[in-house]
Amino acid sequence: MTIKSDAQDRTVFLLTHTGRAAAIRSAERVVQGLLRCGIGVRLLADEAADLPLPAAVEQVAEIGPEGVEGCELIIVLGGDGTLLRGAEFARASGVPLLGVNLGRVGFLAEAERDDLDKVVDRVVTREYEVEERMTLDVLVRNDGRIVHTDWALNEASVEKASRERLLEVVTEVDGRPVSRFGGDGVVCATPTGSTAYAFSAGGPVVWPEVEALLMVPISAHALFAKPLVTSPRSVLAVEVQPETPNGVLWCDGRRTVELPAGARVEVRRGAVPVRLARLHHASFTDRLVAKFALPVAGWRGAPA
């Protein structure tokens, strides 16, 4: 979906990591560029306090659905952590997220800090596309009762809570057991998250347009503990064994809950996607090569 329109009565929410000098400079540049073109800018009050901003900038105390009401985009300036923070608000509000990477890899980001002027121009002219990324819905059961629910864009990981002992788990797909092993845990991921924690644990890279769920063991002590790629309609489960120490559930590395021995974590395709704004038509293959600096010297391409 390509969107184009005049810049009238439009507002953009800006989320940034003001603890970094580079982020503050970038935020000032984006704010000034948008205001010059007649586009309103809204920020969190506590972040605005760290920025020398004109009075025209709107400030809100929170960035819940009400805080972004009427906004066309959420522009996020920062690294992966800030981008995932922005994804929380994008999912809750349905407002598309446009990420500008100020960190290292930044697979969720659509632009780099050197592209700030281009980002402003594309926002002003509304020359961007919006795509949906699948998410995960996560629930935790204990003694058969649902004790916690959560969600994730990248991954939900079940991990050991202490370094001294392995976490004993049984993995399950669609109501059938797959394998029992001890290890550091298990990552359940989306294709978007395949280049994040799941990748570092040895999982496959999955192209974003592929609809699938991933289950990747972390440092498992087992003969069969391979990464699995399942249907997007599958339900993945990880059962923490009764005789093992407590574990911990992490969602996108941001939200956590303790898992007592015997707890069961179920992961399925999320009911609510995250909408991402895209400025480029570059293939995911090119993005992968660029982000990981993959060597491609000697490539000649397909014969004409």
Coordinates of C-alpha atoms in Angstrom, one line a residue:
M1 CA 0.0 0.0 0.0
T2 CA 1.7 3.2 -1.2
I3 CA 0.4 6.4 0.5
K4 CA 0.7 9.9 -1.0
S5 CA -1.1 13.1 0.1
D6 CA -0.6 16.7 1.0
A7 CA 0.9 17.6 4.3
Q8 CA -2.1 19.1 6.1
D9 CA -3.4 18.5 9.6
R10 CA -0.9 15.7 10.0
T11 CA 1.0 14.6 13.2
V12 CA 3.9 12.2 13.7
F13 CA 4.9 10.7 17.0
L14 CA 8.7 10.8 17.7
L15 CA 10.2 8.3 20.0
T16 CA 13.9 8.4 20.8
H17 CA 16.7 7.4 23.1
T18 CA 17.6 10.7 24.6
G19 CA 20.4 9.2 26.7
R20 CA 22.6 9.4 23.6
A21 CA 24.0 12.6 22.2
A22 CA 23.6 11.3 18.7
A23 CA 20.0 10.6 19.3
I24 CA 19.3 14.1 20.6
R25 CA 21.0 15.6 17.5
S26 CA 19.0 13.3 15.2
A27 CA 15.7 14.1 17.0
E28 CA 16.3 17.9 16.6
R29 CA 17.0 17.4 12.9
V30 CA 13.8 15.4 12.4
V31 CA 11.6 17.7 14.4
Q32 CA 12.9 20.8 12.6
G33 CA 12.4 19.2 9.2
L34 CA 8.8 18.1 9.9
L35 CA 7.8 21.4 11.4
R36 CA 9.1 23.3 8.5
C37 CA 6.8 21.3 6.2
G38 CA 3.8 21.9 8.4
I39 CA 3.6 18.5 10.0
G40 CA 3.0 18.4 13.8
V41 CA 5.3 16.5 16.1
R42 CA 4.3 14.8 19.3
L43 CA 6.8 13.5 22.0
L44 CA 6.8 12.0 25.4
A45 CA 7.1 14.8 28.0
D46 CA 10.1 13.2 29.8
E47 CA 12.0 12.8 26.5
A48 CA 11.1 16.3 25.3
A49 CA 12.7 17.7 28.5
D50 CA 16.0 16.5 27.2
L51 CA 15.6 18.2 23.9
P52 CA 15.8 22.0 22.9
L53 CA 12.4 22.0 21.1
P54 CA 10.2 24.8 19.9
A55 CA 6.9 25.4 21.6
A56 CA 5.0 24.0 18.6
V57 CA 6.0 20.5 19.6
E58 CA 3.1 18.7 21.4
Q59 CA 4.0 16.8 24.6
V60 CA 2.1 13.9 26.2
A61 CA 2.7 12.1 29.5
E62 CA 2.2 8.5 28.0
I63 CA 2.4 6.9 24.7
G64 CA -0.5 4.5 25.0
P65 CA -3.2 4.3 22.4
E66 CA -4.5 7.7 23.5
G67 CA -1.1 9.3 23.3
V68 CA -0.7 8.4 19.6
E69 CA -4.3 9.0 18.7
G70 CA -4.5 10.9 15.4
C71 CA -0.8 10.2 14.6
E72 CA 0.1 9.0 11.1
L73 CA 3.4 7.4 12.1
I74 CA 5.6 6.5 15.0
I75 CA 9.1 7.4 14.1
V76 CA 11.7 5.7 16.3
L77 CA 15.3 6.9 16.6
G78 CA 17.5 4.4 18.3
G79 CA 18.9 0.9 18.5
D80 CA 17.1 -2.5 18.6
G81 CA 15.9 -1.9 22.2
T82 CA 14.3 1.4 21.3
L83 CA 12.8 0.0 18.2
L84 CA 11.2 -2.9 20.1
R85 CA 9.9 -0.3 22.6
G86 CA 8.3 1.5 19.7
A87 CA 6.8 -1.8 18.5
E88 CA 4.9 -2.1 21.7
F89 CA 3.1 1.2 21.1
A90 CA 2.7 0.5 17.3
R91 CA 0.9 -2.8 18.1
A92 CA -1.4 -1.3 20.7
S93 CA -2.4 1.6 18.5
G94 CA -2.2 0.2 15.0
V95 CA -0.1 3.2 14.0
P96 CA 2.8 2.2 11.6
L97 CA 6.3 2.3 12.9
L98 CA 9.2 3.8 11.0
G99 CA 12.6 3.0 12.5
V100 CA 15.8 4.9 12.1
N101 CA 18.8 2.8 13.3
L102 CA 21.2 4.6 15.6
G103 CA 22.6 1.3 17.0
R104 CA 24.5 -1.6 15.5
V105 CA 22.4 -4.0 13.4
G106 CA 18.8 -2.7 13.6
F107 CA 17.0 -5.2 11.3
L108 CA 13.7 -3.6 12.3
A109 CA 14.9 -0.2 11.1
E110 CA 14.2 1.1 7.7
A111 CA 16.9 3.8 7.6
E112 CA 20.2 4.8 9.0
R113 CA 21.2 8.0 10.7
D114 CA 22.7 9.3 7.5
D115 CA 19.3 9.1 5.8
L116 CA 17.5 11.5 8.1
D117 CA 16.8 14.1 5.5
K118 CA 15.5 11.4 3.1
V119 CA 13.2 10.1 6.0
V120 CA 11.7 13.5 6.5
D121 CA 11.2 14.0 2.7
R122 CA 9.4 10.6 2.4
V123 CA 7.2 11.2 5.4
V124 CA 6.3 14.7 4.1
T125 CA 5.3 13.3 0.7
R126 CA 3.9 10.1 2.2
E127 CA 6.0 8.1 -0.2
Y128 CA 6.2 4.9 1.9
E129 CA 4.5 1.6 2.1
V130 CA 3.0 -0.2 5.1
E131 CA 3.5 -3.9 5.7
E132 CA 2.3 -6.1 8.5
R133 CA 4.6 -8.4 10.5
M134 CA 3.2 -11.3 12.4
T135 CA 3.6 -11.4 16.1
L136 CA 3.3 -14.1 18.8
D137 CA 0.7 -14.5 21.5
V138 CA 2.1 -16.1 24.6
L139 CA 0.5 -17.6 27.7
V140 CA 1.8 -19.3 30.7
R141 CA 0.0 -22.1 32.6
N142 CA 0.7 -23.3 36.0
D143 CA -1.3 -26.3 37.4
G144 CA -3.6 -25.9 34.4
R145 CA -4.4 -22.3 35.1
I146 CA -3.5 -19.4 32.9
V147 CA -1.3 -17.2 35.1
H148 CA 0.2 -14.8 32.5
T149 CA -0.3 -13.6 29.0
D150 CA 2.0 -11.6 26.8
W151 CA 3.1 -11.1 23.2
A152 CA 6.2 -10.6 21.1
L153 CA 7.3 -9.3 17.7
N154 CA 10.7 -11.1 17.7
E155 CA 10.6 -13.9 20.1
A156 CA 9.4 -15.5 23.4
S157 CA 12.3 -17.3 25.1
V158 CA 12.1 -19.7 28.0
E159 CA 15.5 -19.6 29.8
K160 CA 17.2 -20.9 32.9
A161 CA 17.1 -18.4 35.8
S162 CA 20.5 -19.4 37.2
R163 CA 23.9 -20.1 35.6
E164 CA 24.7 -23.1 37.8
R165 CA 22.1 -25.6 36.5
L166 CA 20.5 -26.6 33.3
L167 CA 16.9 -26.0 32.6
E168 CA 15.1 -29.3 31.8
V169 CA 12.3 -28.9 29.3
V170 CA 10.0 -30.9 27.0
T171 CA 9.2 -29.2 23.7
E172 CA 5.8 -29.7 22.0
V173 CA 4.3 -28.9 18.6
D174 CA 0.5 -29.1 18.0
G175 CA -0.1 -31.1 21.1
R176 CA 2.5 -33.7 20.5
P177 CA 5.9 -34.0 22.3
V178 CA 9.0 -33.5 20.3
S179 CA 12.0 -33.8 22.6
R180 CA 13.2 -33.5 26.2
F181 CA 16.6 -32.0 26.9
G182 CA 18.5 -29.9 29.4
G183 CA 20.1 -26.6 28.3
D184 CA 19.9 -22.9 28.6
G185 CA 16.4 -22.7 27.2
V186 CA 14.3 -22.5 24.0
V187 CA 13.5 -19.6 21.7
C188 CA 10.1 -19.4 19.9
A189 CA 10.4 -16.8 17.2
T190 CA 8.6 -15.1 14.3
P191 CA 10.3 -14.7 10.9
T192 CA 11.0 -11.1 11.9
G193 CA 12.8 -12.5 15.0
S194 CA 14.8 -15.0 13.0
T195 CA 17.7 -12.6 12.7
A196 CA 17.7 -11.7 16.4
Y197 CA 18.0 -14.1 19.4
A198 CA 17.0 -17.1 17.3
F199 CA 19.8 -16.4 14.9
S200 CA 22.4 -16.2 17.6
A201 CA 21.2 -19.5 19.1
G202 CA 21.8 -21.2 15.7
G203 CA 18.4 -20.9 14.1
P204 CA 17.7 -20.3 10.4
V205 CA 17.2 -17.0 8.7
V206 CA 13.6 -16.8 7.5
W207 CA 12.4 -14.2 5.0
P208 CA 9.8 -11.9 6.5
E209 CA 7.1 -12.8 3.9
V210 CA 7.3 -16.4 4.9
E211 CA 4.6 -17.2 7.4
A212 CA 6.0 -19.6 9.9
L213 CA 6.9 -20.1 13.6
L214 CA 10.4 -21.1 14.8
M215 CA 11.5 -23.1 17.8
V216 CA 15.3 -23.0 18.5
P217 CA 16.9 -24.7 21.5
I218 CA 19.6 -22.7 23.3
S219 CA 22.8 -24.7 24.1
A220 CA 20.9 -27.9 24.5
H221 CA 22.6 -31.1 25.8
A222 CA 20.8 -33.5 23.5
L223 CA 21.3 -35.7 20.4
F224 CA 18.3 -34.2 18.8
A225 CA 17.8 -30.5 19.6
K226 CA 17.6 -28.9 16.2
P227 CA 15.8 -25.7 15.1
L228 CA 12.3 -26.4 13.9
V229 CA 10.2 -24.4 11.4
T230 CA 6.5 -25.0 11.7
S231 CA 3.2 -23.8 10.2
P232 CA 2.0 -20.4 11.3
R233 CA -1.2 -22.3 12.5
S234 CA 0.9 -24.4 14.9
V235 CA 0.9 -24.1 18.6
L236 CA 4.3 -24.4 20.2
A237 CA 4.8 -25.3 23.9
V238 CA 7.7 -25.6 26.3
E239 CA 7.1 -27.4 29.6
V240 CA 9.5 -26.7 32.4
Q241 CA 10.0 -30.0 34.2
P242 CA 9.0 -30.4 37.8
E243 CA 12.5 -31.4 39.0
T244 CA 14.3 -28.5 37.4
P245 CA 15.0 -25.1 38.9
N246 CA 12.8 -22.2 38.1
G247 CA 13.0 -20.7 34.6
V248 CA 12.1 -17.3 33.2
L249 CA 10.1 -16.1 30.2
W250 CA 11.4 -13.2 28.2
C251 CA 9.3 -11.5 25.5
D252 CA 11.4 -9.5 23.1
G253 CA 14.0 -9.2 25.8
R254 CA 11.9 -6.5 27.4
R255 CA 9.2 -8.1 29.4
T256 CA 9.8 -11.0 31.8
V257 CA 8.0 -13.3 34.2
E258 CA 9.3 -16.1 36.4
L259 CA 8.4 -19.7 35.5
P260 CA 8.1 -22.0 38.4
A261 CA 9.0 -25.7 38.0
G262 CA 6.2 -27.4 36.2
A263 CA 5.1 -24.3 34.3
R264 CA 4.0 -24.5 30.7
V265 CA 4.5 -21.8 28.0
E266 CA 2.3 -21.8 24.9
V267 CA 3.1 -19.8 21.8
R268 CA 0.9 -19.2 18.8
R269 CA 0.5 -16.7 16.0
G270 CA -0.5 -13.3 17.4
A271 CA -3.9 -12.0 16.7
V272 CA -2.6 -8.4 16.3
P273 CA 0.3 -7.7 13.9
V274 CA 2.8 -4.8 14.0
R275 CA 2.6 -2.5 11.1
L276 CA 6.0 -1.2 9.7
A277 CA 6.5 1.7 7.3
R278 CA 8.9 0.9 4.5
L279 CA 10.8 3.5 2.4
H280 CA 12.7 1.1 0.1
H281 CA 11.9 -1.7 -2.2
A282 CA 15.3 -3.4 -1.6
S283 CA 15.0 -7.1 -1.2
F284 CA 15.5 -8.8 2.2
T285 CA 18.5 -10.6 0.7
D286 CA 20.2 -7.2 0.1
R287 CA 19.3 -6.1 3.6
L288 CA 20.7 -9.3 5.1
V289 CA 24.0 -8.9 3.2
A290 CA 24.3 -5.3 4.3
K291 CA 23.4 -5.7 7.9
F292 CA 25.7 -8.7 8.5
A293 CA 28.4 -7.5 6.0
L294 CA 28.3 -10.8 4.2
P295 CA 31.1 -11.5 1.7
V296 CA 29.7 -11.6 -1.8
A297 CA 32.8 -11.0 -3.9
G298 CA 32.9 -13.2 -6.9
W299 CA 29.2 -13.3 -7.5
R300 CA 28.4 -13.1 -11.2
G301 CA 24.6 -13.4 -11.1
A302 CA 22.3 -15.6 -13.2
P303 CA 23.1 -15.8 -16.9
A304 CA 21.1 -13.4 -19.1

